[in-house]
Coordinates of C-alpha atoms in Angstrom, one line a residue:
X1 CA 0.0 0.0 0.0
X2 CA 2.8 2.3 0.8
X3 CA 4.4 1.8 -2.7
X4 CA 1.1 2.8 -4.3
X5 CA 0.3 5.8 -1.9
X6 CA 3.9 7.4 -2.2
X7 CA 3.8 8.1 -6.0
X8 CA 0.3 9.6 -5.5
X9 CA 1.6 11.9 -2.7
X10 CA 4.6 13.0 -4.7
X11 CA 2.7 13.6 -7.9
X12 CA 3.3 16.2 -10.3
X13 CA 0.8 18.5 -8.5
X14 CA 2.8 17.8 -5.2
X15 CA 6.2 18.5 -6.3
X16 CA 7.9 21.3 -4.2
X17 CA 8.1 24.7 -5.7
X18 CA 9.7 28.1 -4.7
X19 CA 6.7 28.8 -2.3
X20 CA 7.6 25.4 -0.5
X21 CA 11.1 26.5 -0.2
X22 CA 10.1 29.8 1.4
X23 CA 7.7 28.1 3.8
X24 CA 10.3 25.6 4.7
X25 CA 12.8 28.4 5.6
X26 CA 10.2 30.2 7.6
X27 CA 9.5 27.0 9.6
X28 CA 13.2 26.3 10.1
X29 CA 13.6 29.8 11.4
X30 CA 10.6 29.4 13.8
X31 CA 12.0 26.1 15.1
X32 CA 15.5 27.9 15.8
X33 CA 13.6 30.6 17.7
X34 CA 11.7 28.0 19.8
X35 CA 14.8 26.1 20.6
X36 CA 16.6 29.3 21.7
X37 CA 13.8 30.4 23.9
X38 CA 13.4 26.9 25.4
X39 CA 17.1 26.9 26.3
X40 CA 16.8 30.3 28.0
X41 CA 13.7 29.1 30.0
X42 CA 15.8 26.2 31.5
X43 CA 18.5 28.5 32.6
X44 CA 19.1 29.0 36.5
X45 CA 18.3 32.2 38.3
X46 CA 21.4 33.1 40.2
X47 CA 19.8 36.1 41.9
X48 CA 16.2 37.7 41.6
X49 CA 17.8 41.0 40.3
X50 CA 20.3 39.3 37.9
X51 CA 18.4 39.9 34.7
X52 CA 19.5 42.9 32.8
X53 CA 17.2 44.7 30.2
X54 CA 19.0 46.5 27.5
X55 CA 17.3 49.8 26.2
X56 CA 19.4 49.7 22.9
X57 CA 16.8 49.2 20.2
X58 CA 18.9 46.5 18.6
X59 CA 17.7 44.1 21.4
X60 CA 13.9 44.8 20.7
X61 CA 13.5 42.1 17.8
X62 CA 14.7 39.4 20.3
X63 CA 12.5 40.8 23.1
X64 CA 9.6 40.9 20.7
X65 CA 10.0 37.2 19.8
X66 CA 10.2 36.2 23.6
X67 CA 7.0 38.3 24.3
X68 CA 5.1 36.9 21.2
X69 CA 6.0 33.4 22.2
X70 CA 4.6 33.8 25.7
X71 CA 1.4 35.3 24.2
X72 CA 0.8 32.3 21.9
X73 CA 1.8 29.7 24.7
X74 CA -0.9 31.4 26.8
X75 CA -3.3 31.2 23.8
X76 CA -2.6 27.6 23.4
X77 CA -3.3 26.9 27.2
X78 CA -6.5 28.9 26.8
X79 CA -7.6 26.7 23.9
X80 CA -6.9 23.5 25.9
X81 CA -8.8 25.0 28.9
X82 CA -11.7 26.0 26.5
X83 CA -12.1 22.5 25.0
X84 CA -12.2 20.9 28.4
X85 CA -13.7 23.2 30.9
X86 CA -16.3 24.8 28.6
X87 CA -17.3 21.6 26.9
X88 CA -17.8 19.9 30.2
X89 CA -19.9 22.8 31.5
X90 CA -22.0 22.6 28.2
X91 CA -22.4 19.0 28.0
X92 CA -23.2 18.2 31.8
X93 CA -26.2 20.0 33.3
X94 CA -25.0 19.2 36.9
X95 CA -21.4 20.2 36.3
X96 CA -22.6 23.5 34.9
X97 CA -24.2 24.3 38.3
X98 CA -20.6 24.5 39.5
X99 CA -18.5 25.4 36.5
X100 CA -20.3 28.3 35.3
X101 CA -20.7 30.3 38.5
X102 CA -16.9 29.6 39.0
X103 CA -16.1 30.9 35.5
X104 CA -18.3 34.1 36.1
X105 CA -16.4 34.7 39.4
X106 CA -13.0 34.1 37.8
X107 CA -13.9 36.5 35.0
X108 CA -14.7 39.1 37.6
X109 CA -11.5 38.7 39.6
X110 CA -8.9 41.3 38.6
X111 CA -6.2 39.7 36.6
X112 CA -3.3 41.4 38.2
X113 CA -4.4 40.1 41.6
X114 CA -3.3 36.7 40.5
X115 CA 0.4 37.7 40.6
X116 CA 0.6 37.6 44.3
X117 CA -0.4 34.0 44.4
X118 CA 0.9 32.5 41.2
X119 CA 4.6 33.8 41.4
X120 CA 5.2 32.1 44.8
X121 CA 3.5 28.9 43.4
X122 CA 5.4 28.6 40.1
X123 CA 8.7 29.7 41.6
X124 CA 8.3 27.0 44.2
X125 CA 7.7 24.3 41.5
X126 CA 10.9 25.2 39.8
X127 CA 13.2 26.7 42.4
X128 CA 16.2 28.5 41.0
X129 CA 14.9 28.3 37.4
X130 CA 13.8 30.8 34.9
X131 CA 11.1 28.3 34.0
X132 CA 9.1 29.1 37.2
X133 CA 9.0 32.8 36.3
X134 CA 8.2 32.1 32.7
X135 CA 5.3 30.0 33.8
X136 CA 4.1 32.7 36.2
X137 CA 4.1 35.3 33.3
X138 CA 2.4 32.9 31.0
X139 CA -0.3 32.1 33.5
X140 CA -0.9 35.8 34.0
X141 CA -1.5 36.3 30.3
X142 CA -3.6 33.1 30.3
X143 CA -6.0 34.6 32.8
X144 CA -6.6 37.5 30.6
X145 CA -7.4 35.1 27.7
X146 CA -9.1 31.9 28.9
X147 CA -12.4 33.2 30.6
X148 CA -13.5 35.0 27.5
X149 CA -12.7 32.2 25.1
X150 CA -14.4 29.6 27.5
X151 CA -17.6 31.7 27.7
X152 CA -17.6 31.8 23.9
X153 CA -17.3 28.2 23.5
X154 CA -20.0 27.4 26.2
X155 CA -22.4 29.9 24.8
X156 CA -22.0 28.5 21.2
X157 CA -22.4 24.9 22.3
X158 CA -25.6 25.9 24.2
X159 CA -26.9 27.8 21.1
X160 CA -26.7 25.1 18.4
X161 CA -29.8 25.5 16.3
X162 CA -32.5 22.9 17.0
X163 CA -32.8 22.0 13.3
X164 CA -29.1 21.2 13.0
X165 CA -29.5 19.0 16.2
X166 CA -32.4 17.2 14.4
X167 CA -30.2 16.7 11.4
X168 CA -27.5 15.2 13.5
X169 CA -30.0 12.9 15.1
X170 CA -31.3 11.8 11.7
X171 CA -27.9 10.8 10.5
X172 CA -27.4 8.8 13.7
X173 CA -24.2 10.7 14.7
X174 CA -22.6 9.4 17.9
X175 CA -21.6 11.9 20.7
X176 CA -18.1 12.1 19.4
X177 CA -19.1 12.7 15.7
X178 CA -21.7 15.2 16.7
X179 CA -19.2 17.0 18.7
X180 CA -16.6 17.3 15.9
X181 CA -19.0 17.6 13.0
X182 CA -21.6 19.9 14.4
X183 CA -20.8 21.6 17.7
X184 CA -17.1 22.6 17.1
X185 CA -17.8 23.9 13.4
X186 CA -20.7 25.9 14.8
X187 CA -18.5 27.4 17.6
X188 CA -15.5 28.1 15.4
X189 CA -16.3 31.7 14.0
X190 CA -17.2 33.0 17.5
X191 CA -14.1 31.3 19.1
X192 CA -11.7 32.7 16.5
X193 CA -13.1 36.2 17.0
X194 CA -12.8 35.9 20.9
X195 CA -9.3 34.6 20.5
X196 CA -8.4 37.8 18.8
X197 CA -10.1 39.8 21.5
X198 CA -8.3 37.6 24.1
X199 CA -4.9 38.4 22.5
X200 CA -5.8 42.1 22.9
X201 CA -6.4 41.5 26.6
X202 CA -3.1 39.6 26.9
X203 CA -1.1 42.5 25.4
X204 CA -2.3 44.7 28.1
X205 CA -0.8 42.3 30.7
X206 CA 2.6 42.1 29.0
X207 CA 4.3 44.8 31.0
X208 CA 3.1 43.5 34.3
X209 CA 3.7 39.7 33.5
X210 CA 7.2 40.3 32.5
X211 CA 8.1 42.9 35.3
X212 CA 7.1 41.0 38.4
X213 CA 7.4 42.7 41.8
X214 CA 5.7 40.9 44.7
X215 CA 7.1 41.6 48.1
X216 CA 10.8 40.7 48.0
X217 CA 10.6 39.1 44.7
X218 CA 11.7 41.3 41.7
X219 CA 12.0 39.4 38.4
X220 CA 12.7 40.8 34.9
X221 CA 12.0 38.5 32.0
X222 CA 13.5 39.5 28.6
X223 CA 10.5 40.9 26.5
X224 CA 8.8 44.1 25.3
X225 CA 7.0 44.4 28.8
X226 CA 10.2 44.4 30.8
X227 CA 11.8 46.7 28.2
X228 CA 8.9 49.3 28.7
X229 CA 9.2 48.9 32.5
X230 CA 12.9 49.6 32.5
X231 CA 12.4 52.6 30.2
X232 CA 9.8 54.0 32.5
X233 CA 12.0 53.5 35.6
X234 CA 14.9 55.3 33.7
X235 CA 12.7 58.1 32.2
X236 CA 13.8 57.1 28.7
X237 CA 11.0 58.5 26.5
X238 CA 12.8 57.4 23.3
X239 CA 12.9 53.8 24.5
X240 CA 9.2 53.9 25.1
X241 CA 8.5 55.2 21.6
X242 CA 10.8 52.4 20.3
X243 CA 8.7 49.9 22.1
X244 CA 5.5 51.4 20.7
X245 CA 6.8 51.1 17.3
X246 CA 8.0 47.5 17.8
X247 CA 4.5 46.6 19.3
X248 CA 2.8 48.0 16.1
X249 CA 5.0 45.8 14.0
X250 CA 4.5 42.8 16.1
X251 CA 0.6 43.2 16.2
X252 CA 0.5 43.9 12.5
X253 CA 2.6 40.7 11.8
X254 CA 0.6 38.3 13.8
X255 CA -2.7 39.7 12.5
X256 CA -1.5 39.3 8.9
X257 CA 0.3 36.1 9.2
X258 CA -2.0 34.3 11.7
X259 CA -5.3 35.7 12.5
X260 CA -6.4 36.9 8.9
X261 CA -6.0 33.4 7.4
X262 CA -7.7 32.0 10.5
X263 CA -10.7 34.3 10.0
X264 CA -10.9 33.5 6.4
X265 CA -10.8 29.8 7.1
X266 CA -13.5 30.2 9.9
X267 CA -15.8 31.9 7.5
X268 CA -16.7 28.5 5.9
X269 CA -18.4 27.5 9.0
X270 CA -20.8 30.5 9.4
X271 CA -24.5 29.7 9.3
X272 CA -25.9 33.3 8.6
X273 CA -26.8 34.1 5.0
X274 CA -25.7 37.4 3.6
X275 CA -26.1 39.3 0.2
X276 CA -22.8 41.1 0.6
X277 CA -20.0 40.1 -1.7
X278 CA -17.5 37.7 0.0
X279 CA -14.4 39.3 1.1
X280 CA -11.2 38.5 -0.8
X281 CA -8.8 35.9 0.7
X282 CA -5.8 37.5 2.7
X283 CA -2.6 37.4 1.0
X284 CA -1.0 35.0 3.4
X285 CA -3.6 32.4 2.7
X286 CA -3.2 32.9 -1.1
X287 CA 0.5 32.2 -0.8
X288 CA -0.1 29.1 1.3
X289 CA -2.3 27.8 -1.3
X290 CA 0.3 28.3 -4.0
X291 CA 2.6 25.7 -2.2
X292 CA 2.5 22.2 -3.6
X293 CA 4.2 19.9 -1.1
X294 CA 3.2 21.8 1.9
X295 CA -0.5 22.0 0.8
X296 CA -0.4 18.3 0.1
X297 CA 1.0 17.6 3.7
X298 CA -1.6 19.8 5.3
X299 CA -4.4 18.2 3.4
X300 CA -3.2 14.7 4.4
X301 CA -3.1 15.9 8.1
X302 CA -6.6 17.5 7.8
X303 CA -7.9 14.2 6.2
X304 CA -6.4 12.3 9.1
X305 CA -8.0 14.6 11.8
X306 CA -11.3 14.3 9.9
X307 CA -11.1 10.5 10.2
X308 CA -10.4 10.7 13.8
X309 CA -13.4 13.1 14.3
X310 CA -15.6 10.6 12.4
X311 CA -14.9 7.5 14.7
X312 CA -18.1 6.1 16.0
X313 CA -17.2 6.7 19.6
X314 CA -20.1 7.2 22.2
X315 CA -23.8 6.3 22.1
X316 CA -25.9 7.1 19.2
X317 CA -29.2 9.0 19.7
X318 CA -31.4 5.8 19.8
X319 CA -29.0 4.2 22.3
X320 CA -29.4 6.9 24.9
X321 CA -30.5 5.5 28.2
X322 CA -34.0 6.3 29.2
X323 CA -34.3 6.6 33.0
X324 CA -37.3 7.3 35.1
X325 CA -37.9 11.1 35.6
X326 CA -38.5 10.9 39.3
X327 CA -35.1 9.5 40.3
X328 CA -33.4 12.0 37.9
X329 CA -35.3 14.9 39.6
X330 CA -34.4 13.5 43.0
X331 CA -30.7 13.3 42.0
X332 CA -30.8 16.9 40.7
X333 CA -32.3 18.1 44.1
X334 CA -29.7 16.2 46.1
X335 CA -26.9 17.6 43.9
X336 CA -28.3 21.1 44.4
X337 CA -28.7 20.6 48.2
X338 CA -25.0 19.4 48.3
X339 CA -23.8 22.4 46.4
X340 CA -25.8 24.7 48.6
X341 CA -24.3 23.1 51.8
X342 CA -20.7 23.3 50.5
X343 CA -21.2 26.9 49.5
X344 CA -22.6 27.9 53.0
X345 CA -19.6 26.1 54.5
X346 CA -17.1 27.9 52.4
X347 CA -18.9 31.2 53.1
X348 CA -18.7 30.5 56.8
X349 CA -15.0 29.7 56.7
X350 CA -14.4 33.0 54.8
X351 CA -16.3 35.0 57.4
X352 CA -14.4 33.4 60.3
X353 CA -11.1 34.2 58.5
X354 CA -12.2 37.9 57.6
X355 CA -13.5 38.4 61.0
X356 CA -10.2 37.4 62.7
X357 CA -8.0 39.2 60.0
X358 CA -9.8 42.4 59.2
X359 CA -11.5 45.0 61.3
X360 CA -15.0 46.4 60.4
X361 CA -13.7 49.9 59.7
X362 CA -11.2 48.4 57.4
X363 CA -13.7 46.4 55.6
X364 CA -15.9 49.4 55.1
X365 CA -12.9 51.5 53.9
X366 CA -12.2 49.0 51.1
X367 CA -15.9 48.9 50.1
X368 CA -15.8 52.7 50.0
X369 CA -12.7 52.4 47.7
X370 CA -14.6 50.0 45.5
X371 CA -17.4 52.7 45.2
X372 CA -14.9 55.3 44.0
X373 CA -13.6 52.9 41.3
X374 CA -17.2 52.1 40.4
X375 CA -18.0 55.8 39.8
X376 CA -14.8 56.0 37.6
X377 CA -15.8 53.0 35.5
X378 CA -19.4 54.2 35.0
X379 CA -18.2 57.6 34.1
X380 CA -15.7 56.5 31.6
X381 CA -18.0 54.0 29.9
X382 CA -20.7 56.9 29.5
X383 CA -18.0 59.2 28.2
X384 CA -16.8 56.6 25.7
X385 CA -20.4 56.0 24.7
X386 CA -21.1 59.6 24.1
X387 CA -18.1 59.7 21.6
X388 CA -18.3 56.3 19.9
X389 CA -21.9 55.5 19.6
X390 CA -22.8 58.4 17.1
X391 CA -19.3 57.8 15.4
X392 CA -19.9 54.2 15.1
X393 CA -23.4 54.5 13.6
X394 CA -22.0 57.0 11.0
X395 CA -19.1 54.8 10.1
X396 CA -21.1 51.5 10.1
X397 CA -23.9 52.8 7.8
X398 CA -21.3 53.0 4.9
X399 CA -19.8 49.5 3.9
X400 CA -16.5 50.9 2.9
X401 CA -16.1 52.9 6.0
X402 CA -17.3 50.0 8.1
X403 CA -14.6 47.7 6.8
X404 CA -11.9 50.1 7.3
X405 CA -13.1 51.0 10.8
X406 CA -13.3 47.4 12.0
X407 CA -9.8 46.8 11.0
X408 CA -8.7 49.9 12.9
X409 CA -10.8 49.1 15.9
X410 CA -9.4 45.6 16.2
X411 CA -5.9 47.0 15.8
X412 CA -6.3 49.7 18.4
X413 CA -8.0 47.1 20.8
X414 CA -5.0 44.9 20.5
X415 CA -2.5 47.6 21.2
X416 CA -1.6 47.8 24.9
X417 CA -2.8 51.2 26.1
X418 CA -0.6 51.1 29.1
X419 CA 2.3 52.0 26.9
X420 CA 0.8 55.5 26.7
X421 CA 0.6 55.8 30.6
X422 CA 4.0 57.6 30.9
X423 CA 2.8 60.4 28.7
X424 CA -0.2 61.0 31.0
X425 CA 2.1 60.9 34.1
X426 CA 4.3 63.5 32.6
X427 CA 1.4 65.7 31.7
X428 CA -0.1 65.4 35.1
X429 CA 3.2 66.2 36.9
X430 CA 4.0 69.1 34.7
X431 CA 0.7 70.8 34.9
X432 CA 0.1 69.7 38.6
X433 CA -3.3 68.1 37.8
X434 CA -5.3 65.9 40.2
X435 CA -4.5 62.3 40.0
X436 CA -8.0 61.2 41.2
X437 CA -9.4 62.9 38.0
X438 CA -6.8 62.7 35.3
X439 CA -5.6 59.2 36.0
X440 CA -9.2 58.0 35.3
X441 CA -9.2 58.1 31.6
X442 CA -6.4 55.5 31.6
X443 CA -9.0 52.9 32.6
X444 CA -11.0 53.1 29.4
X445 CA -8.0 54.0 27.1
X446 CA -7.7 50.5 25.8
X447 CA -11.2 49.1 26.2
X448 CA -13.2 51.9 24.6
X449 CA -12.6 50.3 21.1
X450 CA -14.9 47.4 22.0
X451 CA -17.9 49.9 22.2
X452 CA -16.9 51.4 18.8
X453 CA -16.4 47.8 17.1
X454 CA -19.7 46.5 18.4
X455 CA -21.6 49.7 17.4
X456 CA -19.9 49.5 13.9
X457 CA -20.9 45.8 13.6
X458 CA -24.6 46.7 14.5
X459 CA -24.8 49.7 12.1
X460 CA -23.2 47.8 9.2
X461 CA -25.9 44.9 9.7
X462 CA -28.8 47.3 9.9
X463 CA -31.7 46.0 7.7
X464 CA -31.8 48.0 4.5
X465 CA -35.6 47.9 4.4
X466 CA -35.9 49.5 7.7
X467 CA -33.5 52.3 6.7
X468 CA -35.6 52.7 3.5
X469 CA -38.9 53.0 5.4
X470 CA -37.3 55.7 7.6
X471 CA -36.3 57.7 4.6
X472 CA -39.6 57.1 2.9
X473 CA -41.4 58.5 6.1
X474 CA -38.9 61.4 6.3
X475 CA -37.7 60.4 9.8
X476 CA -34.9 62.7 10.4
X477 CA -33.0 64.5 13.2
X478 CA -33.4 63.5 16.8
X479 CA -36.5 61.4 16.0
X480 CA -34.3 59.2 13.7
X481 CA -31.7 58.7 16.5
X482 CA -34.4 58.0 19.1
X483 CA -36.6 55.7 17.0
X484 CA -34.3 54.1 14.5
X485 CA -30.6 54.3 15.1
X486 CA -30.2 53.8 18.9
X487 CA -32.8 50.9 19.3
X488 CA -31.3 49.2 16.4
X489 CA -27.7 49.2 17.8
X490 CA -28.8 48.8 21.4
X491 CA -28.1 44.9 21.7
X492 CA -24.7 45.2 20.3
X493 CA -23.9 48.4 22.2
X494 CA -24.6 46.6 25.4
X495 CA -22.2 43.8 24.6
X496 CA -19.5 46.2 23.7
X497 CA -20.2 48.2 27.0
X498 CA -20.0 45.1 29.1
X499 CA -16.7 44.2 27.6
X500 CA -15.5 47.8 28.1
X501 CA -16.5 48.0 31.7
X502 CA -15.0 44.6 32.5
X503 CA -11.8 45.8 31.0
X504 CA -11.9 49.1 32.8
X505 CA -12.3 47.2 36.1
X506 CA -9.2 45.2 35.4
X507 CA -7.3 48.2 34.2
X508 CA -8.0 49.9 37.4
X509 CA -5.1 48.3 39.2
X510 CA -2.7 49.7 36.7
X511 CA -4.5 52.9 35.9
X512 CA -5.0 54.1 39.5
X513 CA -1.2 53.7 40.1
X514 CA 1.1 55.2 37.5
X515 CA 4.8 56.2 37.5
X516 CA 7.4 57.7 35.4
X517 CA 10.9 57.5 37.0
X518 CA 10.7 58.8 40.5
X519 CA 7.2 60.3 39.9
X520 CA 4.7 58.1 41.4
X521 CA 0.9 58.9 41.1
X522 CA -1.9 57.2 42.8
X523 CA -5.6 57.9 42.8
X524 CA -8.0 56.8 45.7
X525 CA -9.7 53.6 44.6
X526 CA -9.8 49.9 44.9
X527 CA -7.3 49.5 42.1
X528 CA -4.6 51.4 43.9
X529 CA -5.3 49.4 47.1
X530 CA -4.8 46.1 45.3
X531 CA -1.7 47.3 43.5
X532 CA -0.1 48.7 46.7
X533 CA -0.9 45.4 48.6
X534 CA 0.6 43.4 45.7
X535 CA 3.9 45.3 45.7
X536 CA 4.1 44.8 49.5
X537 CA 3.4 41.0 49.1
X538 CA 0.4 41.3 51.6
X539 CA -1.5 38.3 50.4
X540 CA -4.4 38.9 52.9
X541 CA -5.1 42.5 51.7
X542 CA -4.6 41.5 48.1
X543 CA -7.3 38.7 48.7
X544 CA -9.5 41.3 50.3
X545 CA -9.3 43.7 47.5
X546 CA -9.8 41.1 44.9
X547 CA -12.9 39.7 46.6
X548 CA -14.5 43.2 47.0
X549 CA -13.8 44.0 43.3
X550 CA -15.2 40.7 42.1
X551 CA -18.2 41.3 44.4
X552 CA -18.7 44.8 42.8
X553 CA -18.4 43.4 39.2
X554 CA -20.8 40.5 39.9
X555 CA -23.5 42.7 41.5
X556 CA -23.2 45.4 38.9
X557 CA -23.5 42.8 36.0
X558 CA -26.5 41.0 37.8
X559 CA -28.2 44.3 38.7
X560 CA -27.6 46.4 35.6
X561 CA -25.9 44.7 32.6
X562 CA -27.9 41.5 32.5
X563 CA -31.3 43.1 32.8
X564 CA -30.4 45.7 30.1
X565 CA -29.1 42.9 27.9
X566 CA -32.3 40.8 28.3
X567 CA -34.5 43.9 27.7
X568 CA -32.6 44.8 24.5
X569 CA -32.7 41.2 23.3
X570 CA -36.4 40.8 23.8
X571 CA -37.3 44.3 22.2
X572 CA -34.8 45.4 19.8
X573 CA -33.0 42.3 18.3
X574 CA -33.5 41.7 14.6
X575 CA -34.8 38.2 14.5

């Protein structure tokens, strides 16, 4: 069989060409970079302060490679988490009673708060090795990516159309076949988009994941983040600008080389019909399709994976066990009672610890700081909405402007806004401005683009017949905005506002405490409280601040965002 298969594999259409040679050189270069980075990760740490970050721009390409590798390592871990945790939650009703609330809480916990706990843990796993610090940095980036991707997968698996489910049952697909032939393809478009959004969140964490300061632990990992941290400490504005330019190149490179082909590939799994002309394939995908041997190899691998996905594993629909309803209900009731008991026990233990560790005035003080941060988040979301909602509607109603704006919004959302923090600090110090007021815009600087992107997406998908009816009835001015435009984009706007507010809460730890050389600014708020406790290595107060912030986020989501989202979905969605 091998003798017959090999000539077919190496047929005239599969013979290597110049494009194969270029691809082979690129893969060899990538392998060398991975091997070099792996060798550095296994090196010993002679002293916590031994790492030296050079501000010479010639070092930036190597730093950029190290940072990008950490980003994609975290993205790979996030995918593994998504395909285990989220799938388990979607497929098991009883497991979802635990997994979904835990994921909701994890999404509400400030990302930077994990540093205090994870650095000690990973450094303890690999004492005296760079690998422990590398894993701590990757885990910090992972926490900014995984929750968003897991929720996307969970929601997609729960929203598979019933008619497609019926088709799968009609074909007699097993559980394994249905998962790979229906569930995963249906979730791919949303998962790819959320992976892009997660990469944006990961870039914000670069500076803090590579420059680790927790108590007496001070670690610098070679990368763009540590380069920026060193430049800020040395007041080297030119080095910050070099880092910004390098970041622009890196984001553009991975967008064009990785995400654009991935988005084009994921478009084949879309279920929505559209009259718009299909977008042209990205240039990278066109070049890959021009290879001969590489395309043949990837096609063979794809066929093998397809065969694995088609294995008849698991039960078929007609083989499902049919139990009696009453025992199942009793089992659900017992499971719920057990979970409630465990939750009450955990709350009791937390109350005992908090009562012995913190005083009531301190607890009230931290809650008050949370209220101040909440006011900043709400004010910034409202301000960003006043600017980007009308601008997004105007841009989205024109197809050409919409395509250009979506690319720019994605690019700006991916750019780490904390690289601009030193500029704000210089201006605040120079003009002697109030830190409590002028540090506040830093919270929304990087997350405001989610509002713009969602509004543009809503306006660009506005039903043409509805716009034509409004023109025929001569609906103009304020009436057009109140009766046509704003109701039409409301569901998408709320999605963007939820993402922006969540990002603002996480950014509060960095935005309420900013520095430039010896100039350190701090605003009164919960973010500054957590940041100071993290630097001091005060685990108890970091935990208190994280708990209070998570409680604020959860309560605000339950009391404000979810009711608004449900109302908008019921009254204003185009279905």
